[in-house]
Every structure is written in structure tokens, then in C-alpha cells.
Coordinates of N, CA and C in Angstrom, one line a residue:
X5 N 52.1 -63.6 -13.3 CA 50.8 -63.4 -12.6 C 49.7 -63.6 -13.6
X6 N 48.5 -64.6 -13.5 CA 47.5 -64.4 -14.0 C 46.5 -63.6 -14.5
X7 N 46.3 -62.8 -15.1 CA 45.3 -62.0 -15.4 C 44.1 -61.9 -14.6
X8 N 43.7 -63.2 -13.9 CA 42.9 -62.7 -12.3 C 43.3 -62.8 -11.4
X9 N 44.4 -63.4 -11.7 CA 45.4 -62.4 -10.1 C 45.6 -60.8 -9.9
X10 N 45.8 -60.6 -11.5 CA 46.3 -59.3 -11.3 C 44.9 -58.3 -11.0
X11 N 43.9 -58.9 -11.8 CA 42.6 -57.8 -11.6 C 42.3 -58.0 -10.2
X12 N 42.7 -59.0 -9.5 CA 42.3 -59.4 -7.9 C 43.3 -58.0 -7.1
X13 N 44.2 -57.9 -7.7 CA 45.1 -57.1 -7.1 C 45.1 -55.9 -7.1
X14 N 44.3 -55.5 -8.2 CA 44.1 -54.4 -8.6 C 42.6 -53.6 -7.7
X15 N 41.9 -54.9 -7.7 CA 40.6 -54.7 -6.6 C 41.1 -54.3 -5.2
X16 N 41.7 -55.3 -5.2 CA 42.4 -54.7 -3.4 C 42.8 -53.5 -3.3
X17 N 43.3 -53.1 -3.9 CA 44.2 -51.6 -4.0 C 43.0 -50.8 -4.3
X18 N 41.9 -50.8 -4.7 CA 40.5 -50.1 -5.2 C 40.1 -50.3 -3.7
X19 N 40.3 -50.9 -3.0 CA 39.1 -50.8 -1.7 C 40.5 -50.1 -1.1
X20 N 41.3 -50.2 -1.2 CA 42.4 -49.6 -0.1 C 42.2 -48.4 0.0
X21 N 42.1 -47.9 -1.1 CA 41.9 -46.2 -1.4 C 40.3 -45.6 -1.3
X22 N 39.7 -46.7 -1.4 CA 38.2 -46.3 -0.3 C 38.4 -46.5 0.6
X23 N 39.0 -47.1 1.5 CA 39.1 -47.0 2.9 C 39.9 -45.6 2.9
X24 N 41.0 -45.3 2.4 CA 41.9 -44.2 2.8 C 40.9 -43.3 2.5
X25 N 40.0 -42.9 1.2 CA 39.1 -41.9 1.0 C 38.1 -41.7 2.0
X26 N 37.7 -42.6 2.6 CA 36.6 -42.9 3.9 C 37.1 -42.1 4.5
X27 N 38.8 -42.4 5.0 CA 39.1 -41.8 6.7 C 39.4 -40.3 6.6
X28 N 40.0 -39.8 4.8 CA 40.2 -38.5 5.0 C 38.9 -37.7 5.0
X29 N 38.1 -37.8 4.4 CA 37.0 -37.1 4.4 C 36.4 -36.9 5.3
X30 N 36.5 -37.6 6.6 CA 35.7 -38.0 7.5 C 36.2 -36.7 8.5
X31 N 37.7 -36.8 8.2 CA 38.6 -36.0 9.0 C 37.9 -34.2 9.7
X32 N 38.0 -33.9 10.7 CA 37.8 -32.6 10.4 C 38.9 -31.6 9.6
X33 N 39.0 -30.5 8.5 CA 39.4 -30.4 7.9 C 40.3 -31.1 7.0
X34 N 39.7 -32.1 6.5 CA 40.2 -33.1 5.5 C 40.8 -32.1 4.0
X35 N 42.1 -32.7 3.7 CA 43.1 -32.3 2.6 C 42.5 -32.4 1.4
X36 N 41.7 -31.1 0.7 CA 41.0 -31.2 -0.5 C 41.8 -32.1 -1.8
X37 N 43.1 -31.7 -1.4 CA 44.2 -31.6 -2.8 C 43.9 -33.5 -2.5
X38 N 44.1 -34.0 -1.2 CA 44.9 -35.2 -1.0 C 43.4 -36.0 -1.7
X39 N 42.0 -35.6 -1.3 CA 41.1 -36.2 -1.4 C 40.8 -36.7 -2.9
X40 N 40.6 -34.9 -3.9 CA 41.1 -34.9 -5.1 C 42.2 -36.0 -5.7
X41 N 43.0 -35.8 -5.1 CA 44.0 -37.3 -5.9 C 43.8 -38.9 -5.6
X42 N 43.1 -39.3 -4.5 CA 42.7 -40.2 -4.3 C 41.5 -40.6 -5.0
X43 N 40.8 -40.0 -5.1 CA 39.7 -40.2 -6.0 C 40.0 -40.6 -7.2
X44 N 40.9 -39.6 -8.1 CA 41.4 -39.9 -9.7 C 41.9 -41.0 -9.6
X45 N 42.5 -41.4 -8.9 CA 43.9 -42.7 -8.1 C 42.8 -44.2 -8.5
X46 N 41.6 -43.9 -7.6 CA 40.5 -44.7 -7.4 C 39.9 -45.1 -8.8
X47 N 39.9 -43.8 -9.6 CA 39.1 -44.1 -10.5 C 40.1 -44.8 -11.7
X48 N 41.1 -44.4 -11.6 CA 42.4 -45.0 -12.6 C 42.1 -46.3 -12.5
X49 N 42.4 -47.0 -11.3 CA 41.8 -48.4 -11.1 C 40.8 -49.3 -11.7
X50 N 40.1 -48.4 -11.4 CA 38.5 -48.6 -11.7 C 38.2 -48.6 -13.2
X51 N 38.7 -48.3 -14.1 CA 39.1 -48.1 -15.5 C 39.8 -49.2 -15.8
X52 N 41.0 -49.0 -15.5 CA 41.9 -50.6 -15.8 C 41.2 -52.0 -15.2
X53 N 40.3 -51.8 -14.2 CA 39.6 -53.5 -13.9 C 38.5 -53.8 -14.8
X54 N 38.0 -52.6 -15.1 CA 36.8 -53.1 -15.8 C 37.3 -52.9 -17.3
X55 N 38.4 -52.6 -18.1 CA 39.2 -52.2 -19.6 C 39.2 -54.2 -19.0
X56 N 40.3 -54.8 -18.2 CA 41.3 -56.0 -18.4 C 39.3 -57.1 -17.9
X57 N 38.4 -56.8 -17.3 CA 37.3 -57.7 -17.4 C 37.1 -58.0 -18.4
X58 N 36.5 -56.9 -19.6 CA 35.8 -56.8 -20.7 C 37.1 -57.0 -21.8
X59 N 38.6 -57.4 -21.8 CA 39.2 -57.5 -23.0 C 38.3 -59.2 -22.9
X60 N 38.7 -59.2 -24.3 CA 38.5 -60.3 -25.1 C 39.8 -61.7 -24.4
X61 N 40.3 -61.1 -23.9 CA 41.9 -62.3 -23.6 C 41.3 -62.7 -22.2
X62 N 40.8 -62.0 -21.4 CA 40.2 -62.1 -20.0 C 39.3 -63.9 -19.6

């Protein structure tokens, strides 16, 4: 896999988990714990796209 394949892939999976953070929140009594972990989830992502943008090999 290409290195913008993979950041491509990695983006997908970043909106996936905003869409899933969208729908729990939204929820009436939405899962604090579940919300909490999608968020970190989200931001893990979010870390590794913009670390593999900004390397030098990119």
C-alpha cells in the first residue's frame, strides 16, 4: 500500500468515527464511556495522518 493510500484509509476511518460520534451523542442518554473512547480513537487517527503528512518520506 502506498503511503497515500494508507493516509487515504486512515481518513476514512476518521470520518467513520465522526459519523459514529455524531450518532452516539445525539442519542438520548448517549454511553459516556463509549463516547470517551471514540473520541481518543478519533484523535489517535488524527495524530498518525498528520505524524505520516508532515514525515519527510511523505
Amino acid at each position: 500500500m502506498s503511503m497515500q493510500a494508507h493516509v487515504t484509509e486512515l481518513e476514512r476511518r476518521h470520518q467513520a468515527l465522526e459519523k459514529e460520534l455524531r450518532a452516539e451523542v445525539t442519542r438520548p442518554s448517549s454511553d459516556e464511556v463509549r463516547v470517551t473512547d471514540l473520541k481518543r480513537r478519533k484523535l489517535l487517527l488524527k495524530d498518525e495522518i498528520t505524524r505520516l503528512k508532515e514525515s519527510p518520506l511523505h
